[in-house]
């Protein structure tokens, strides 16, 4: 293995890496993390230049997003649909109890699992402690990543082996790519064996995603959205939203104002899938006038809480529908 490049020695705040880890260790002790875990997780860490490069290369939000259609074609193709259906069949015995307990359709759980890690075939190989320590120390989003590093140590205190703590460069891990704080709060034991193993257990993975969706406000009995047909000359711009979203505003700004499906029907907007007339929905044409249109429910916003991107949420919803078809 080639030697790592010499890391930079100070963060944007001017603090050395080792000195910063001492402040993290002190905070961890105050929050009840054992000294054994602190030493096990933090000892020997060095900054990861690759992680900092990947973080700094994240694209800026554009006022003119690229077309959604090519993204959908790539992420909702025959291969991932077929694998999703196979996984669905393999785990069919687990699904009724999970759906009853959490109120979330199983198809949504498989779509998340498939989109995040291709049903567990790639979960990332970055050392989570090193990645989170690097991102926290660098300082641009210190509070976020320091909180996650502390949460990671609490996971170890709860019995998660450190050898399992590999994942994405930004700290997500396991089949559903949870962050450590999400794991602590929402991961569940789906198979009753006493562990919350989202690293290798389909039962724990599916139940944990379902628990996330329920916690985020999933409404049982409603779809995430449906395709819709628009009348000739319909101007979606006439129904633009006046609301200002507190988070992820650029994503929500592209959705129309909320109306009941019955109100949309009265305007000539016809849903092309099953949805109740009393359901509140917003109209969305991701690629602009003359392209595919959707009526999105509050459940679409639950998907956005998993990853606040219209590309992501729309492809998850469409993949879920294809898996269940």
Tab-separated table of C-alpha atoms in Angstrom:
chain	number	residue	atom	x	y	z
A	1	UNK	CA	0.000	0.000	0.000
A	2	UNK	CA	1.531	3.357	-0.999
A	3	UNK	CA	2.192	5.908	1.701
A	4	UNK	CA	-0.501	8.491	2.250
A	5	UNK	CA	0.137	12.047	1.156
A	6	UNK	CA	1.389	14.319	3.918
A	7	UNK	CA	-1.748	15.828	5.493
A	8	UNK	CA	-2.216	19.491	6.171
A	9	UNK	CA	-1.505	20.282	9.826
A	10	UNK	CA	-4.093	22.934	10.674
A	11	UNK	CA	-7.816	23.311	10.160
A	12	UNK	CA	-9.482	26.424	8.843
A	13	UNK	CA	-9.778	27.475	12.480
A	14	UNK	CA	-6.047	27.150	13.017
A	15	UNK	CA	-6.172	24.196	15.412
A	16	UNK	CA	-3.936	21.168	14.943
A	17	UNK	CA	-5.619	17.816	14.356
A	18	UNK	CA	-4.327	16.116	17.512
A	19	UNK	CA	-5.283	19.111	19.637
A	20	UNK	CA	-8.751	19.089	18.156
A	21	UNK	CA	-9.176	15.385	18.943
A	22	UNK	CA	-8.390	16.169	22.570
A	23	UNK	CA	-11.328	18.573	22.663
A	24	UNK	CA	-13.529	15.903	21.095
A	25	UNK	CA	-12.368	13.370	23.674
A	26	UNK	CA	-13.210	15.774	26.485
A	27	UNK	CA	-16.690	16.299	25.080
A	28	UNK	CA	-17.198	12.564	24.668
A	29	UNK	CA	-16.268	11.990	28.314
A	30	UNK	CA	-18.751	14.665	29.388
A	31	UNK	CA	-21.446	12.866	27.401
A	32	UNK	CA	-20.738	9.556	29.086
A	33	UNK	CA	-18.615	7.762	26.494
A	34	UNK	CA	-16.216	5.332	28.140
A	35	UNK	CA	-12.505	6.056	28.115
A	36	UNK	CA	-11.895	2.669	26.551
A	37	UNK	CA	-14.074	3.587	23.558
A	38	UNK	CA	-12.580	7.069	23.251
A	39	UNK	CA	-9.100	5.585	23.086
A	40	UNK	CA	-10.175	2.813	20.735
A	41	UNK	CA	-11.842	5.172	18.271
A	42	UNK	CA	-9.589	8.249	18.352
A	43	UNK	CA	-6.090	6.897	18.930
A	44	UNK	CA	-3.903	6.975	15.829
A	45	UNK	CA	-6.270	8.929	13.616
A	46	UNK	CA	-4.817	11.237	10.970
A	47	UNK	CA	-6.582	13.641	8.588
A	48	UNK	CA	-7.761	12.093	5.336
A	49	UNK	CA	-6.893	14.369	2.428
A	50	UNK	CA	-9.109	12.352	0.094
A	51	UNK	CA	-12.127	13.043	2.284
A	52	UNK	CA	-11.410	16.778	2.298
A	53	UNK	CA	-10.981	16.765	-1.476
A	54	UNK	CA	-14.301	14.977	-1.974
A	55	UNK	CA	-16.042	17.367	0.389
A	56	UNK	CA	-14.685	20.473	-1.314
A	57	UNK	CA	-15.680	19.084	-4.726
A	58	UNK	CA	-19.394	18.887	-3.888
A	59	UNK	CA	-21.347	20.706	-6.610
A	60	UNK	CA	-23.052	23.989	-5.878
A	61	UNK	CA	-26.805	24.224	-6.358
A	62	UNK	CA	-27.590	25.597	-9.791
A	63	UNK	CA	-30.501	27.906	-10.532
A	64	UNK	CA	-31.059	25.853	-13.688
A	65	UNK	CA	-30.878	22.174	-12.662
A	66	UNK	CA	-29.950	19.629	-15.320
A	67	UNK	CA	-32.789	17.507	-16.733
A	68	UNK	CA	-34.254	14.844	-14.447
A	69	UNK	CA	-35.128	12.379	-17.223
A	70	UNK	CA	-31.544	11.118	-17.832
A	71	UNK	CA	-31.059	10.635	-14.080
A	72	UNK	CA	-34.281	8.611	-13.868
A	73	UNK	CA	-33.240	6.496	-16.830
A	74	UNK	CA	-29.950	5.706	-15.095
A	75	UNK	CA	-31.342	4.989	-11.624
A	76	UNK	CA	-34.623	3.280	-12.475
A	77	UNK	CA	-33.388	0.846	-15.104
A	78	UNK	CA	-34.248	-2.818	-15.722
A	79	UNK	CA	-31.317	-4.176	-13.706
A	80	UNK	CA	-32.044	-2.407	-10.408
A	81	UNK	CA	-35.766	-3.103	-10.817
A	82	UNK	CA	-35.103	-6.814	-11.326
A	83	UNK	CA	-32.782	-6.988	-8.309
A	84	UNK	CA	-35.373	-5.172	-6.231
A	85	UNK	CA	-38.052	-7.663	-7.185
A	86	UNK	CA	-35.717	-10.544	-6.354
A	87	UNK	CA	-34.917	-9.062	-2.938
A	88	UNK	CA	-38.601	-8.459	-2.352
A	89	UNK	CA	-39.369	-12.128	-3.058
A	90	UNK	CA	-36.477	-13.354	-0.902
A	91	UNK	CA	-37.692	-11.356	2.101
A	92	UNK	CA	-41.434	-11.731	1.561
A	93	UNK	CA	-42.006	-13.430	4.929
A	94	UNK	CA	-40.680	-10.359	6.779
A	95	UNK	CA	-42.781	-7.772	5.041
A	96	UNK	CA	-46.331	-8.099	6.401
A	97	UNK	CA	-45.259	-7.545	10.012
A	98	UNK	CA	-43.030	-4.585	9.080
A	99	UNK	CA	-45.819	-2.968	7.054
A	100	UNK	CA	-48.304	-3.468	9.901
A	101	UNK	CA	-45.958	-2.090	12.534
A	102	UNK	CA	-44.722	0.994	10.687
A	103	UNK	CA	-47.418	1.707	8.106
A	104	UNK	CA	-44.913	2.061	5.280
A	105	UNK	CA	-45.271	0.015	2.055
A	106	UNK	CA	-42.483	-2.491	1.631
A	107	UNK	CA	-41.809	-1.277	-1.904
A	108	UNK	CA	-40.534	2.029	-0.482
A	109	UNK	CA	-38.060	0.234	1.766
A	110	UNK	CA	-36.568	-1.750	-1.098
A	111	UNK	CA	-36.339	1.349	-3.265
A	112	UNK	CA	-34.285	3.135	-0.583
A	113	UNK	CA	-32.085	0.074	-0.036
A	114	UNK	CA	-31.565	-0.287	-3.770
A	115	UNK	CA	-30.837	3.374	-4.385
A	116	UNK	CA	-28.464	3.732	-1.440
A	117	UNK	CA	-26.289	0.629	-1.792
A	118	UNK	CA	-27.660	-1.474	-4.658
A	119	UNK	CA	-29.171	-3.798	-2.047
A	120	UNK	CA	-25.976	-3.950	-0.034
A	121	UNK	CA	-23.517	-4.603	-2.853
A	122	UNK	CA	-21.550	-1.408	-2.136
A	123	UNK	CA	-21.560	0.315	1.230
A	124	UNK	CA	-18.284	2.265	1.191
A	125	UNK	CA	-14.857	1.429	2.573
A	126	UNK	CA	-13.804	4.670	4.254
A	127	UNK	CA	-12.879	4.442	7.922
A	128	UNK	CA	-15.820	6.258	9.512
A	129	UNK	CA	-13.950	7.576	12.539
A	130	UNK	CA	-11.187	9.003	10.382
A	131	UNK	CA	-13.629	10.535	7.885
A	132	UNK	CA	-15.819	12.141	10.534
A	133	UNK	CA	-12.826	13.393	12.521
A	134	UNK	CA	-11.357	14.916	9.346
A	135	UNK	CA	-14.581	16.659	8.366
A	136	UNK	CA	-15.189	17.935	11.890
A	137	UNK	CA	-11.619	19.190	12.297
A	138	UNK	CA	-11.585	20.896	8.906
A	139	UNK	CA	-14.260	23.107	10.344
A	140	UNK	CA	-16.581	24.062	7.515
A	141	UNK	CA	-19.392	21.961	8.994
A	142	UNK	CA	-17.861	21.236	12.369
A	143	UNK	CA	-21.011	20.979	14.453
A	144	UNK	CA	-22.586	18.414	12.114
A	145	UNK	CA	-19.596	16.136	11.859
A	146	UNK	CA	-18.414	16.470	15.443
A	147	UNK	CA	-21.887	15.427	16.570
A	148	UNK	CA	-21.663	12.407	14.271
A	149	UNK	CA	-18.216	11.480	15.572
A	150	UNK	CA	-19.518	11.551	19.144
A	151	UNK	CA	-22.509	9.462	18.041
A	152	UNK	CA	-20.135	6.960	16.430
A	153	UNK	CA	-18.354	6.504	19.757
A	154	UNK	CA	-21.690	5.979	21.475
A	155	UNK	CA	-22.423	3.227	18.960
A	156	UNK	CA	-19.196	1.517	19.964
A	157	UNK	CA	-20.145	1.874	23.628
A	158	UNK	CA	-23.417	0.138	22.772
A	159	UNK	CA	-21.551	-2.825	21.327
A	160	UNK	CA	-21.100	-2.101	17.624
A	161	UNK	CA	-17.683	-3.569	16.694
A	162	UNK	CA	-15.219	-1.029	15.312
A	163	UNK	CA	-14.303	-3.338	12.416
A	164	UNK	CA	-17.801	-2.756	11.024
A	165	UNK	CA	-17.399	1.019	10.999
A	166	UNK	CA	-16.686	1.480	7.308
A	167	UNK	CA	-18.822	3.523	4.972
A	168	UNK	CA	-19.015	6.563	2.754
A	169	UNK	CA	-16.513	9.405	2.882
A	170	UNK	CA	-19.197	11.580	4.521
A	171	UNK	CA	-19.913	9.165	7.369
A	172	UNK	CA	-22.949	7.175	6.203
A	173	UNK	CA	-22.823	3.404	6.564
A	174	UNK	CA	-24.623	0.104	6.295
A	175	UNK	CA	-27.263	-1.078	3.857
A	176	UNK	CA	-29.434	2.057	4.322
A	177	UNK	CA	-26.494	4.489	4.693
A	178	UNK	CA	-27.522	5.922	8.047
A	179	UNK	CA	-25.398	8.485	9.829
A	180	UNK	CA	-24.377	7.506	13.385
A	181	UNK	CA	-26.923	9.840	15.017
A	182	UNK	CA	-29.686	8.332	12.872
A	183	UNK	CA	-28.554	4.840	13.821
A	184	UNK	CA	-28.719	5.681	17.526
A	185	UNK	CA	-32.184	7.185	17.209
A	186	UNK	CA	-33.960	5.079	14.615
A	187	UNK	CA	-32.197	1.783	13.831
A	188	UNK	CA	-34.238	-1.151	15.139
A	189	UNK	CA	-33.903	-4.884	15.686
A	190	UNK	CA	-36.087	-6.314	12.942
A	191	UNK	CA	-35.375	-9.998	13.480
A	192	UNK	CA	-35.484	-10.121	17.282
A	193	UNK	CA	-31.921	-11.315	17.834
A	194	UNK	CA	-30.980	-8.444	20.138
A	195	UNK	CA	-28.848	-6.425	17.711
A	196	UNK	CA	-29.518	-3.576	15.286
A	197	UNK	CA	-27.475	-4.929	12.399
A	198	UNK	CA	-27.977	-2.669	9.386
A	199	UNK	CA	-24.602	-3.893	8.088
A	200	UNK	CA	-25.770	-7.346	7.006
A	201	UNK	CA	-29.342	-8.073	8.167
A	202	UNK	CA	-32.157	-7.455	5.658
A	203	UNK	CA	-34.726	-7.641	8.472
A	204	UNK	CA	-32.979	-4.958	10.549
A	205	UNK	CA	-32.361	-2.839	7.456
A	206	UNK	CA	-35.964	-2.886	6.233
A	207	UNK	CA	-37.412	-2.277	9.696
A	208	UNK	CA	-34.968	0.568	10.317
A	209	UNK	CA	-35.830	2.321	7.046
A	210	UNK	CA	-39.518	1.860	7.876
A	211	UNK	CA	-38.941	3.367	11.322
A	212	UNK	CA	-37.167	6.328	9.702
A	213	UNK	CA	-40.106	6.907	7.356
A	214	UNK	CA	-42.667	6.662	10.158
A	215	UNK	CA	-40.650	9.073	12.279
A	216	UNK	CA	-40.449	11.494	9.332
A	217	UNK	CA	-44.243	11.563	9.044
A	218	UNK	CA	-45.212	8.959	6.444
A	219	UNK	CA	-48.991	8.927	5.959
A	220	UNK	CA	-50.302	5.355	5.599
A	221	UNK	CA	-52.663	4.822	2.704
A	222	UNK	CA	-51.290	7.625	0.545
A	223	UNK	CA	-48.909	7.225	-2.398
A	224	UNK	CA	-45.735	9.282	-2.653
A	225	UNK	CA	-47.223	10.747	-5.805
A	226	UNK	CA	-48.646	9.841	-9.194
A	227	UNK	CA	-48.093	10.853	-12.796
A	228	UNK	CA	-50.594	13.401	-14.026
A	229	UNK	CA	-51.869	14.663	-17.358
A	230	UNK	CA	-52.302	18.387	-17.936
A	231	UNK	CA	-54.804	20.113	-20.238
A	232	UNK	CA	-53.610	21.849	-23.365
A	233	UNK	CA	-52.127	25.226	-22.570
A	234	UNK	CA	-52.040	24.632	-18.810
A	235	UNK	CA	-49.708	27.063	-17.037
A	236	UNK	CA	-48.190	25.489	-13.931
A	237	UNK	CA	-46.532	28.816	-13.177
A	238	UNK	CA	-49.917	30.242	-12.274
A	239	UNK	CA	-49.930	27.972	-9.236
A	240	UNK	CA	-46.405	28.516	-7.958
A	241	UNK	CA	-45.956	28.191	-4.229
A	242	UNK	CA	-45.803	31.247	-2.004
A	243	UNK	CA	-44.395	29.235	0.887
A	244	UNK	CA	-40.757	29.461	1.932
A	245	UNK	CA	-39.338	26.110	3.013
A	246	UNK	CA	-37.092	26.326	6.102
A	247	UNK	CA	-34.721	23.711	4.696
A	248	UNK	CA	-33.795	22.619	1.197
A	249	UNK	CA	-35.584	25.652	-0.228
A	250	UNK	CA	-34.261	25.223	-3.759
A	251	UNK	CA	-35.879	21.781	-3.979
A	252	UNK	CA	-39.261	22.772	-2.562
A	253	UNK	CA	-39.393	25.992	-4.575
A	254	UNK	CA	-39.940	23.933	-7.711
A	255	UNK	CA	-43.217	22.480	-6.387
A	256	UNK	CA	-46.565	24.200	-6.805
A	257	UNK	CA	-48.925	25.329	-4.086
A	258	UNK	CA	-50.892	22.602	-2.303
A	259	UNK	CA	-54.389	21.715	-3.493
A	260	UNK	CA	-56.619	18.717	-2.988
A	261	UNK	CA	-56.639	16.209	-5.820
A	262	UNK	CA	-60.291	17.150	-6.388
A	263	UNK	CA	-59.237	20.777	-6.864
A	264	UNK	CA	-56.549	19.744	-9.333
A	265	UNK	CA	-59.103	17.672	-11.234
A	266	UNK	CA	-61.358	20.711	-11.458
A	267	UNK	CA	-58.461	22.553	-13.137
A	268	UNK	CA	-58.090	19.750	-15.686
A	269	UNK	CA	-55.107	18.051	-13.999
A	270	UNK	CA	-55.879	14.324	-13.982
A	271	UNK	CA	-53.938	11.809	-11.892
A	272	UNK	CA	-52.849	8.723	-13.839
A	273	UNK	CA	-52.687	6.488	-10.770
A	274	UNK	CA	-54.786	5.751	-7.689
A	275	UNK	CA	-54.998	8.670	-5.257
A	276	UNK	CA	-57.874	9.947	-3.152
A	277	UNK	CA	-59.668	13.153	-4.102
A	278	UNK	CA	-59.159	14.577	-0.609
A	279	UNK	CA	-55.380	14.059	-0.608
A	280	UNK	CA	-53.368	17.276	-0.637
A	281	UNK	CA	-50.837	17.383	-3.457
A	282	UNK	CA	-48.462	19.731	-5.206
A	283	UNK	CA	-47.864	19.760	-8.945
A	284	UNK	CA	-44.329	19.176	-10.181
A	285	UNK	CA	-42.898	19.216	-13.702
A	286	UNK	CA	-39.224	18.476	-13.089
A	287	UNK	CA	-38.142	19.215	-16.646
A	288	UNK	CA	-40.455	22.150	-17.230
A	289	UNK	CA	-43.539	22.839	-19.365
A	290	UNK	CA	-44.468	20.147	-21.856
A	291	UNK	CA	-42.692	17.371	-19.929
A	292	UNK	CA	-43.828	14.684	-17.489
A	293	UNK	CA	-45.917	16.008	-14.594
A	294	UNK	CA	-46.534	14.563	-11.143
A	295	UNK	CA	-48.890	15.189	-8.249
A	296	UNK	CA	-46.762	14.834	-5.124
A	297	UNK	CA	-48.139	14.138	-1.642
A	298	UNK	CA	-46.660	14.809	1.766
A	299	UNK	CA	-45.076	11.360	1.553
A	300	UNK	CA	-42.793	12.624	-1.190
A	301	UNK	CA	-41.414	15.057	1.368
A	302	UNK	CA	-40.661	12.129	3.649
A	303	UNK	CA	-38.377	10.771	0.926
A	304	UNK	CA	-36.809	14.222	0.660
A	305	UNK	CA	-35.919	14.014	4.346
A	306	UNK	CA	-33.823	10.964	3.515
A	307	UNK	CA	-32.011	12.897	0.804
A	308	UNK	CA	-33.160	16.403	-0.096
A	309	UNK	CA	-32.970	16.130	-3.856
A	310	UNK	CA	-35.791	15.925	-6.370
A	311	UNK	CA	-33.623	13.632	-8.465
A	312	UNK	CA	-33.281	11.260	-5.543
A	313	UNK	CA	-36.864	11.380	-4.264
A	314	UNK	CA	-38.480	11.041	-7.672
A	315	UNK	CA	-36.259	8.117	-8.646
A	316	UNK	CA	-36.961	6.366	-5.311
A	317	UNK	CA	-40.702	6.743	-5.802
A	318	UNK	CA	-40.611	5.503	-9.376
A	319	UNK	CA	-38.310	2.605	-8.460
A	320	UNK	CA	-40.664	1.596	-5.640
A	321	UNK	CA	-43.609	1.534	-8.041
A	322	UNK	CA	-41.664	-0.575	-10.543
A	323	UNK	CA	-40.564	-3.075	-7.872
A	324	UNK	CA	-44.175	-3.566	-6.822
A	325	UNK	CA	-45.559	-3.718	-10.375
